[in-house]
PDB file of C-alpha atoms in Angstrom:
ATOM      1  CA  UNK Z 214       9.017 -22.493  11.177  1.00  0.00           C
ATOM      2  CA  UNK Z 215       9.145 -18.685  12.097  1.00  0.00           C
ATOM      3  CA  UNK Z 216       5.889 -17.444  13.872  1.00  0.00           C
ATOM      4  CA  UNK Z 217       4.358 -14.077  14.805  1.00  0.00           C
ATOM      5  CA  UNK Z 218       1.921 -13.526  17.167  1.00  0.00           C
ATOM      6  CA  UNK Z 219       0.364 -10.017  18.212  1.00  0.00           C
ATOM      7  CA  UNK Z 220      -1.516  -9.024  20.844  1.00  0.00           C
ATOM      8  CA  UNK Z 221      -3.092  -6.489  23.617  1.00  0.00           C
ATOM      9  CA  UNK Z 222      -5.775  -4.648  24.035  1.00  0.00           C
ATOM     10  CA  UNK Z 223      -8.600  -4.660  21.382  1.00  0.00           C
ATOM     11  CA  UNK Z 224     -10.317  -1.297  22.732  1.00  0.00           C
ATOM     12  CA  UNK Z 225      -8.354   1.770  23.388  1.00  0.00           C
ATOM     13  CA  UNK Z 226      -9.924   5.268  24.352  1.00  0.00           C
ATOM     14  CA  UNK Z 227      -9.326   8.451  22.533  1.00  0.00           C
ATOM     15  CA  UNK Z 228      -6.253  10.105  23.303  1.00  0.00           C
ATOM     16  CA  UNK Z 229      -4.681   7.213  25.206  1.00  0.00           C
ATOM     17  CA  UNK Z 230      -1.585   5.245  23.798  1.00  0.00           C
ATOM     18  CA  UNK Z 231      -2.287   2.233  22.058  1.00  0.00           C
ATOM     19  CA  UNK Z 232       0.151  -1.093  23.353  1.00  0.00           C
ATOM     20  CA  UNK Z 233       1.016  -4.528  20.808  1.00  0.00           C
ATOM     21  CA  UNK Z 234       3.370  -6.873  21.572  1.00  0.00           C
ATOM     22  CA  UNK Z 235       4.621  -9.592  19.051  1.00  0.00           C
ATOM     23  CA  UNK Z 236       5.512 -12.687  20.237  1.00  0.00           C
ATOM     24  CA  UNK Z 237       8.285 -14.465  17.720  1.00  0.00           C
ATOM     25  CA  UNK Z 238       8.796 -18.524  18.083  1.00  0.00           C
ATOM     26  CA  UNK Z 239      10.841 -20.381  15.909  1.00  0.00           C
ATOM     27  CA  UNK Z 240      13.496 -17.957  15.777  1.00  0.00           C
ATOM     28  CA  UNK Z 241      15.404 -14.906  17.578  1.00  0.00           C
ATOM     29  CA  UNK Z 242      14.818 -11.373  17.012  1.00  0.00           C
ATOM     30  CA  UNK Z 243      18.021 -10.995  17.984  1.00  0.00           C
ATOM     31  CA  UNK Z 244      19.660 -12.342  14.929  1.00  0.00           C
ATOM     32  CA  UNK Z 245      21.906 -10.035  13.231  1.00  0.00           C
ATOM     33  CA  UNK Z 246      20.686 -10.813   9.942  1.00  0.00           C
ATOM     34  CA  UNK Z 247      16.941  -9.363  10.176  1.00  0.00           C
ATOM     35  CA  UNK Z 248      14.820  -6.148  10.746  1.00  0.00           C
ATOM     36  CA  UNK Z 249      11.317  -6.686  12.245  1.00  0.00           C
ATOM     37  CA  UNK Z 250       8.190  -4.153  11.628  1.00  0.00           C
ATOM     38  CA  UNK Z 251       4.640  -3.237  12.234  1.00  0.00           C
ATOM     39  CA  UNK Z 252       2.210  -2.557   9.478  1.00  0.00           C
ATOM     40  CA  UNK Z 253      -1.437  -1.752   9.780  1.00  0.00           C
ATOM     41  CA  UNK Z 254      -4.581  -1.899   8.019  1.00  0.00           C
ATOM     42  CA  UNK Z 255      -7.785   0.206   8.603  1.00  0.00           C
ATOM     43  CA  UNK Z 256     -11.060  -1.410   7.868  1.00  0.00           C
ATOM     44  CA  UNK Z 257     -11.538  -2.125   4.315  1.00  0.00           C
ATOM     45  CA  UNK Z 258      -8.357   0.210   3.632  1.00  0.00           C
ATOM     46  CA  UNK Z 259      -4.863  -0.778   2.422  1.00  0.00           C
ATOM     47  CA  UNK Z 260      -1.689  -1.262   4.004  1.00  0.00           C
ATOM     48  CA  UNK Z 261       0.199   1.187   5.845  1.00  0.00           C
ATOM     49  CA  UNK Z 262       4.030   0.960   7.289  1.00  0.00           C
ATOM     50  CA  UNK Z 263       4.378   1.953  10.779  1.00  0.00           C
ATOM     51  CA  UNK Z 264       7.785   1.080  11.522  1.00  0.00           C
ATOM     52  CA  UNK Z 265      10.504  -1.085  11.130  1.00  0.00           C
ATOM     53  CA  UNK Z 266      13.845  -1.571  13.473  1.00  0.00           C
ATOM     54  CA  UNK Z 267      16.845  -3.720  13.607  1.00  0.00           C
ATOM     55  CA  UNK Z 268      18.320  -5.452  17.068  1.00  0.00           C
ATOM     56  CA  UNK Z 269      21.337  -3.018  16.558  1.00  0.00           C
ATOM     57  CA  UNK Z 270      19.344  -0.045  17.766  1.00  0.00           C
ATOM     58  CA  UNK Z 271      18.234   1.335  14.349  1.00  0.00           C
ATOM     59  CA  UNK Z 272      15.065   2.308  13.853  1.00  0.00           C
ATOM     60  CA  UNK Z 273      12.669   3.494  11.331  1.00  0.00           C
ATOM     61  CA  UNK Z 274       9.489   5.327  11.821  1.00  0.00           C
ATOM     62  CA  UNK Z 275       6.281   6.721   9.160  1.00  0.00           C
ATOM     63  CA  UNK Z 276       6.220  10.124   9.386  1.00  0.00           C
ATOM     64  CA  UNK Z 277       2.898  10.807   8.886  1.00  0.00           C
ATOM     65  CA  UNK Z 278       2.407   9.415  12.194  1.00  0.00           C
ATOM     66  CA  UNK Z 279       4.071  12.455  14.033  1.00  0.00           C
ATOM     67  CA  UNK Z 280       6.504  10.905  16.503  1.00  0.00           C
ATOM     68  CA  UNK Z 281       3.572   9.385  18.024  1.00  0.00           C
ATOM     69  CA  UNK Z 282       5.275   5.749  17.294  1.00  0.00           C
ATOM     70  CA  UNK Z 283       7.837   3.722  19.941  1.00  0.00           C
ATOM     71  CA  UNK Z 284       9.042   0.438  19.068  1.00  0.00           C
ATOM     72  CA  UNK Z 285      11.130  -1.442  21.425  1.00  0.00           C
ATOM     73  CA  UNK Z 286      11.800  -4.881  22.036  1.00  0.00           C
ATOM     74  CA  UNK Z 287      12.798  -7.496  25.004  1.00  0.00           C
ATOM     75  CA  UNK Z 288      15.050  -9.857  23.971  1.00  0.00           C
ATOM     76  CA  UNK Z 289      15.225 -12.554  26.710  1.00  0.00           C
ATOM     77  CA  UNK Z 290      11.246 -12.959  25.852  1.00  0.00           C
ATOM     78  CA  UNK Z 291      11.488 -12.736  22.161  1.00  0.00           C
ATOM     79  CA  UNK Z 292       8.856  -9.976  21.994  1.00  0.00           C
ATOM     80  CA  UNK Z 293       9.057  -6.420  20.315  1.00  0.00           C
ATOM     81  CA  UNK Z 294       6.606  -3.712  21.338  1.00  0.00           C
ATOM     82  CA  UNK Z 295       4.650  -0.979  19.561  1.00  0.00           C
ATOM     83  CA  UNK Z 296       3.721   2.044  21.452  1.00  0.00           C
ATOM     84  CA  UNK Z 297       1.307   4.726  19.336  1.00  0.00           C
ATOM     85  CA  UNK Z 298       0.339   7.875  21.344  1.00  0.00           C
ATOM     86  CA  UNK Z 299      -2.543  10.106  21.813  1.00  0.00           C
ATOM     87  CA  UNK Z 300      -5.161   7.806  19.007  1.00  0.00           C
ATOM     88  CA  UNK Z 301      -7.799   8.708  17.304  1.00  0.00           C
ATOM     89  CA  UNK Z 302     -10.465   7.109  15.990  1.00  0.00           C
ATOM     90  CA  UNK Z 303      -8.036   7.164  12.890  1.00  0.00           C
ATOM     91  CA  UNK Z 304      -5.717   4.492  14.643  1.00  0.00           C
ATOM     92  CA  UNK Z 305      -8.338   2.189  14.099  1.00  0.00           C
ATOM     93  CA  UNK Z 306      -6.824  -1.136  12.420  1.00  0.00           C
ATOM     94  CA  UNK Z 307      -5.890  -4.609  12.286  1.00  0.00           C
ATOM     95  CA  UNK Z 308      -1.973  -4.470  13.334  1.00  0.00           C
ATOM     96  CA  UNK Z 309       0.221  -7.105  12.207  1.00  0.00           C
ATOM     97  CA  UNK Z 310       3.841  -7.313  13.088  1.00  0.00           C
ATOM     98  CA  UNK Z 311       6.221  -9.259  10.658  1.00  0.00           C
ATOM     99  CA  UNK Z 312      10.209  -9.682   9.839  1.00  0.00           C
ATOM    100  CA  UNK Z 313      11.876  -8.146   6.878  1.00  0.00           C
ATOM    101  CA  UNK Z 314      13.374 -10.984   5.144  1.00  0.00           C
ATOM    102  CA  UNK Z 315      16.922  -9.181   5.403  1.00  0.00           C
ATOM    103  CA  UNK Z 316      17.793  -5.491   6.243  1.00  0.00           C
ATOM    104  CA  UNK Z 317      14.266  -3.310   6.676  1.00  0.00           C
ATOM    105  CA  UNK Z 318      15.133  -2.525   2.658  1.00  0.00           C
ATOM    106  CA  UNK Z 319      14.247  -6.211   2.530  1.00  0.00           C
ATOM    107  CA  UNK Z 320      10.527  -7.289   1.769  1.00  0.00           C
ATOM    108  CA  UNK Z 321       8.296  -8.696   5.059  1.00  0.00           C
ATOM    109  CA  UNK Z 322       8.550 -12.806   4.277  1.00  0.00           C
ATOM    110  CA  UNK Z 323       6.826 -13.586   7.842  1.00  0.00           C
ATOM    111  CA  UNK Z 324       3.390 -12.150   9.127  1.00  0.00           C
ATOM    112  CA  UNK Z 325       1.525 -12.601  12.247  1.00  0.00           C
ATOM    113  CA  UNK Z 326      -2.130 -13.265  11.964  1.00  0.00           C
ATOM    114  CA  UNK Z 327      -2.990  -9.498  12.928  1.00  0.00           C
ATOM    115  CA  UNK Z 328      -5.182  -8.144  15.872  1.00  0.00           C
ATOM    116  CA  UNK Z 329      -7.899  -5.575  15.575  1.00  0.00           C
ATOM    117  CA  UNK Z 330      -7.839  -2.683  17.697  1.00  0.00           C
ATOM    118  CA  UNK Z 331     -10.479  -0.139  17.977  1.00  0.00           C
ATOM    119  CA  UNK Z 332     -10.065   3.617  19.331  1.00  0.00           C
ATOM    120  CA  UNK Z 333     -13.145   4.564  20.614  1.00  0.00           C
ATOM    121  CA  UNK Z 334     -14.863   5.686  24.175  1.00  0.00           C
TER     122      UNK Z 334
ATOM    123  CA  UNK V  89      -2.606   8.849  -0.471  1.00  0.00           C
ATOM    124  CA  UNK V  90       0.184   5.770  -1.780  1.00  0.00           C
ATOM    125  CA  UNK V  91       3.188   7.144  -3.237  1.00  0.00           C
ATOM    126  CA  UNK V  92       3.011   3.867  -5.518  1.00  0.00           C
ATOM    127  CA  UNK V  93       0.096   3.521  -7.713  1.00  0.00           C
ATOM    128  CA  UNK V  94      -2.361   0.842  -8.979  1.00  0.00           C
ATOM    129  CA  UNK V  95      -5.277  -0.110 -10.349  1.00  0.00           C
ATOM    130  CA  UNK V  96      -8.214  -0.390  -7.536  1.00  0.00           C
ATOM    131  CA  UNK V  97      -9.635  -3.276  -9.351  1.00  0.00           C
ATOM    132  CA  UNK V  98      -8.936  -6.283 -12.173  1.00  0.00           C
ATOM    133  CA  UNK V  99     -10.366  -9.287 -13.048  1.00  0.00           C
ATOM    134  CA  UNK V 100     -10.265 -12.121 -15.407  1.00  0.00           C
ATOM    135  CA  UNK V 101     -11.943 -15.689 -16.142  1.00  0.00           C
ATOM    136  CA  UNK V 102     -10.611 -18.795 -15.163  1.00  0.00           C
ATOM    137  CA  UNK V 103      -7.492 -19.960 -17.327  1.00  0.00           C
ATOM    138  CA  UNK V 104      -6.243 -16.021 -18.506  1.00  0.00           C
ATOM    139  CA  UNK V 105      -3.618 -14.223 -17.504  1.00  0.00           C
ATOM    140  CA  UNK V 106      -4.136 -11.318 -15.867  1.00  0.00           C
ATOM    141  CA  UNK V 107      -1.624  -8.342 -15.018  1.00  0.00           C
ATOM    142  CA  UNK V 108      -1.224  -5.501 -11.622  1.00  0.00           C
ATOM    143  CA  UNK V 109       0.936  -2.334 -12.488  1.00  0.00           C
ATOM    144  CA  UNK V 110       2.595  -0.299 -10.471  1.00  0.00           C
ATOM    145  CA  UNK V 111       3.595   3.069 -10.716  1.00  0.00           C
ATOM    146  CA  UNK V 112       6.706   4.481  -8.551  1.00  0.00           C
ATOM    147  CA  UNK V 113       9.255   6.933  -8.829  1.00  0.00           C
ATOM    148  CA  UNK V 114      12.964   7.249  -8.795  1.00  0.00           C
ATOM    149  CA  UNK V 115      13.307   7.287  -4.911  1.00  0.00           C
ATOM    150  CA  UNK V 116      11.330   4.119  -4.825  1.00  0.00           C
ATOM    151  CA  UNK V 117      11.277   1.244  -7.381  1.00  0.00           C
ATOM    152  CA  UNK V 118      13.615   3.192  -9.034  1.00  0.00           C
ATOM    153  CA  UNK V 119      15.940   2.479  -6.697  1.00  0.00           C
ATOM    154  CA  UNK V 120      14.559  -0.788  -5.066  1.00  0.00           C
ATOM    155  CA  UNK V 121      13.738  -4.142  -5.274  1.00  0.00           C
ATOM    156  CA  UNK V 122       9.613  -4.338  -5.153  1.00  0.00           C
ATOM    157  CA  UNK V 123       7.588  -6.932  -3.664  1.00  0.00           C
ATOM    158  CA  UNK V 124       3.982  -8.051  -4.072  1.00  0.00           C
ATOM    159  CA  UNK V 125       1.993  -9.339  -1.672  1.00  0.00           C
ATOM    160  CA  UNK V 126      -1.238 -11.426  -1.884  1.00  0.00           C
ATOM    161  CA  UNK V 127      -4.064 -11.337   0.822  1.00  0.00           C
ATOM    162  CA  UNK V 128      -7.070 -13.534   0.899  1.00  0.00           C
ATOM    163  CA  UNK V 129     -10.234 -12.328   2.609  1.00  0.00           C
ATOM    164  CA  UNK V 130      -9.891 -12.054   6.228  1.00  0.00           C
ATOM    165  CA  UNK V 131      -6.270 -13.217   6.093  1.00  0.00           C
ATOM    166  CA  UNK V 132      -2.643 -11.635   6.987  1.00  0.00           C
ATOM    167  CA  UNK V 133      -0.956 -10.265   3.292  1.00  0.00           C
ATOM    168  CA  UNK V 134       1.464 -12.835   2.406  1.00  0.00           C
ATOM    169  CA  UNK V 135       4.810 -12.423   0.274  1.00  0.00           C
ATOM    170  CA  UNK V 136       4.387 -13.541  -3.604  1.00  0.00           C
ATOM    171  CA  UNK V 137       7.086 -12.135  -5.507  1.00  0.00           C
ATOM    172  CA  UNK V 138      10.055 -10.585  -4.376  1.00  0.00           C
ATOM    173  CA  UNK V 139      13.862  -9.373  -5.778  1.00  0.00           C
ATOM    174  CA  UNK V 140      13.888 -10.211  -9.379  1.00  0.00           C
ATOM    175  CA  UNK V 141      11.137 -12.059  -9.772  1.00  0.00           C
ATOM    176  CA  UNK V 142      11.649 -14.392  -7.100  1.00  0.00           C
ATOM    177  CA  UNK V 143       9.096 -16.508  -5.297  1.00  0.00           C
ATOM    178  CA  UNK V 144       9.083 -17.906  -1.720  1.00  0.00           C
ATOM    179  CA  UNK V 145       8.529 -21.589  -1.102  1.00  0.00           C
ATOM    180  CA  UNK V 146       5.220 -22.923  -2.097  1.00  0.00           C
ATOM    181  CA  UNK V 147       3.818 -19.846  -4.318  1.00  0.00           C
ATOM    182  CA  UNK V 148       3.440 -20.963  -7.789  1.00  0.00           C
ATOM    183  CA  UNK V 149       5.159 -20.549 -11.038  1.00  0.00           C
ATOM    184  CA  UNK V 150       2.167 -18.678 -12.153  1.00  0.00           C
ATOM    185  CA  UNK V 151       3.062 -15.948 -10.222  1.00  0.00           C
ATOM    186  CA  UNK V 152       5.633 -13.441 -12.197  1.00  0.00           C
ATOM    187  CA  UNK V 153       6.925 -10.141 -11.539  1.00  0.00           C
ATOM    188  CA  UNK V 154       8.728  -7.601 -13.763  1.00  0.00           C
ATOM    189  CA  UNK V 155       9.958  -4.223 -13.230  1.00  0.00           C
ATOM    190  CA  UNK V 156      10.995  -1.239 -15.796  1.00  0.00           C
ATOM    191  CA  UNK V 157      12.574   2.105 -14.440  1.00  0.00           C
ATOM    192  CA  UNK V 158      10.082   3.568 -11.860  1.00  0.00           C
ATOM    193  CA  UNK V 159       6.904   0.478 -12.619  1.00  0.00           C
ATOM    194  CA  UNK V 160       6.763  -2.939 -11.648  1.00  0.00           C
ATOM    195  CA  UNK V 161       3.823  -5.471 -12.548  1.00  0.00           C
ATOM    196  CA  UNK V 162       2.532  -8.850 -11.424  1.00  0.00           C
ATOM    197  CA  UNK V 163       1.207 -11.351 -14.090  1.00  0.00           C
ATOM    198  CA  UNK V 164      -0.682 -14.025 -13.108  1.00  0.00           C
ATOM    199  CA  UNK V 165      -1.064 -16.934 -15.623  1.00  0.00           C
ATOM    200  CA  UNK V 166      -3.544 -19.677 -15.953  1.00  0.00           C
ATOM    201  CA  UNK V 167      -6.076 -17.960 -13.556  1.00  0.00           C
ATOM    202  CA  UNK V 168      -7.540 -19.620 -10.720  1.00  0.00           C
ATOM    203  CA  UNK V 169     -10.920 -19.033  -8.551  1.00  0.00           C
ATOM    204  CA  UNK V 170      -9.059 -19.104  -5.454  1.00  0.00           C
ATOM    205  CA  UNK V 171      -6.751 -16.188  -6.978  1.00  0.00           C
ATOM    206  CA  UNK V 172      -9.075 -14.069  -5.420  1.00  0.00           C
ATOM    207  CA  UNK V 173      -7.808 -11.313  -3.680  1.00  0.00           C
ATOM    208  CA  UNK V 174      -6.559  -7.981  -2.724  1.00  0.00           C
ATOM    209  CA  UNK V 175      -2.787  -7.460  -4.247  1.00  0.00           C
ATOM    210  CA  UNK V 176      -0.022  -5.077  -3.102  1.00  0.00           C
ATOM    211  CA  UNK V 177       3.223  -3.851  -4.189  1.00  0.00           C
ATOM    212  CA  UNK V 178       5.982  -2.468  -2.009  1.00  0.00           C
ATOM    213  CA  UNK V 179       9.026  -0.962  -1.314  1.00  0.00           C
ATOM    214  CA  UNK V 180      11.305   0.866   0.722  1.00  0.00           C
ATOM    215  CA  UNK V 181      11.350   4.904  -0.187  1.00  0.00           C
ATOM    216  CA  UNK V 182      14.391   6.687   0.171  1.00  0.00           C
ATOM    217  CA  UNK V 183      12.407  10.281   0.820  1.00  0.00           C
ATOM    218  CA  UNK V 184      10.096   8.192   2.915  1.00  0.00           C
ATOM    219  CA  UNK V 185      12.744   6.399   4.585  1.00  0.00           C
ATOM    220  CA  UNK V 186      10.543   3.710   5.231  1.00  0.00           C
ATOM    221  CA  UNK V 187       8.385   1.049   3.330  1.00  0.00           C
ATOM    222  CA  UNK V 188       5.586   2.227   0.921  1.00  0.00           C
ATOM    223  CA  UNK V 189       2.307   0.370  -0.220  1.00  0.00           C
ATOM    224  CA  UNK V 190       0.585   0.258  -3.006  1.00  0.00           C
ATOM    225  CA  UNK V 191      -3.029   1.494  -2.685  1.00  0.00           C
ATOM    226  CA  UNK V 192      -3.863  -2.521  -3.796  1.00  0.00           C
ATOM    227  CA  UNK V 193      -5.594  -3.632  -6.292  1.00  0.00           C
ATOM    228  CA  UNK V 194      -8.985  -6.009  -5.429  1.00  0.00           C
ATOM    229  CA  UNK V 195      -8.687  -9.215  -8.507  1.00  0.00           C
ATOM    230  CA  UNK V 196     -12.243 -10.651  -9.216  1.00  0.00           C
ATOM    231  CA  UNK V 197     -12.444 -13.882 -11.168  1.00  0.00           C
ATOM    232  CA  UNK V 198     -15.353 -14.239 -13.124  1.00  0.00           C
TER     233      UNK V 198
END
């Protein structure tokens, strides 16, 4: 059974660059036939799309979030990375990371449990 | 603001069916396959419906999804208490280039 796991810091400061990993058991990001993603959700808001990428080097960013978005990933530990730059209190979520069932086209059919992360000073 | 649309709020009694639109547009479900995705309180969204009204292992056959042109809906029959939750639709956007939400839509049963 595929699993998703995020996590890092749950307090960033203003203006500093927010850092997730997702840890994936049960199966390797490196698989040709999937795209992997983060997706986050303000408090008591709806879901937002932050980005989405596929082993072979393509990647797919919002861009309402202004280039402030890296995703990259480490194969030999199974882990992708989100990197958001210069938050706000704005950037204030729960972040999930999940796996496009398919191409990033494809709907998200695995989730990780989500971690909240607050911008503040 | 979510380039696809939906109600904020539905709700229904126990035993009815209930239905979540969606509004798109050409570069969207126009173009896409949609998917819906349930989430309970204080839970991660999980996939419902999917491709032409497909469902993943272990969601019910109450669960149903159409789609005509640029909208999509979700019916749910035979209602349930614990169908309680916040809904979304998605897909991927061509002018986007990139998934879109729905805004969601919050289901009460009474």
């Amino acid at each position: 059974q595929l699993q998703l796991r995020e996590s890092g810091p749950g307090l960033v400061k203003p203006s500093e660059t927010l850092s997730l990993t997702c840890t994936v058991s049960g199966g390797s990001i490196s698989s040709s036939g999937y795209s992997w993603g983060w997706i986050r959700q303000p408090p008591g808001k709806g879901l937002e799309w932050i980005g989405s990428f596929h082993y072979s080097g393509i990647t797919y960013s919002n861009p309402s979030l202004k280039g402030r978005v890296t995703i990259s990933v480490d194969a030999p530990k199974n882990q992708f990375s989100l990197k958001l730059s210069s938050v706000t209190a704005a950037d204030t979520a729960v972040y999930y990371c999940a796996r496009h069932g398919g191409i990033a086209t494809r709907p998200f059919d695995y989730w990780g449990q989500g971690t909240l992360v607050t911008v503040s000073s | 603001q979510s380039v696809l649309t939906q109600p904020p709020s539905a709700s229904g009694t126990p035993g009815q069916r209930v239905t979540i639109s969606c509004s798109g547009s050409s570069s969207n479900i126009g173009s896409y396959s949609i998917s819906w995705y349930q989430q309970l309180p204080g839970a991660a969204p999980k996939l419902l419906i999917y491709s032409k009204n497909q469902r993943p292992s272990g969601v019910p056959d109450r669960f149903s999804g159409s789609k005509s042109g640029t909208s999509a809906s979700l019916a749910i029959s035979g209602l349930q208490s614990e169908d309680g939750a916040d809904y979304y639709c998605a897909a991927w956007d061509d002018s986007l280039n990139g998934v879109i939400f729905g805004g969601g839509t919050k289901l009460t049963v009474l």
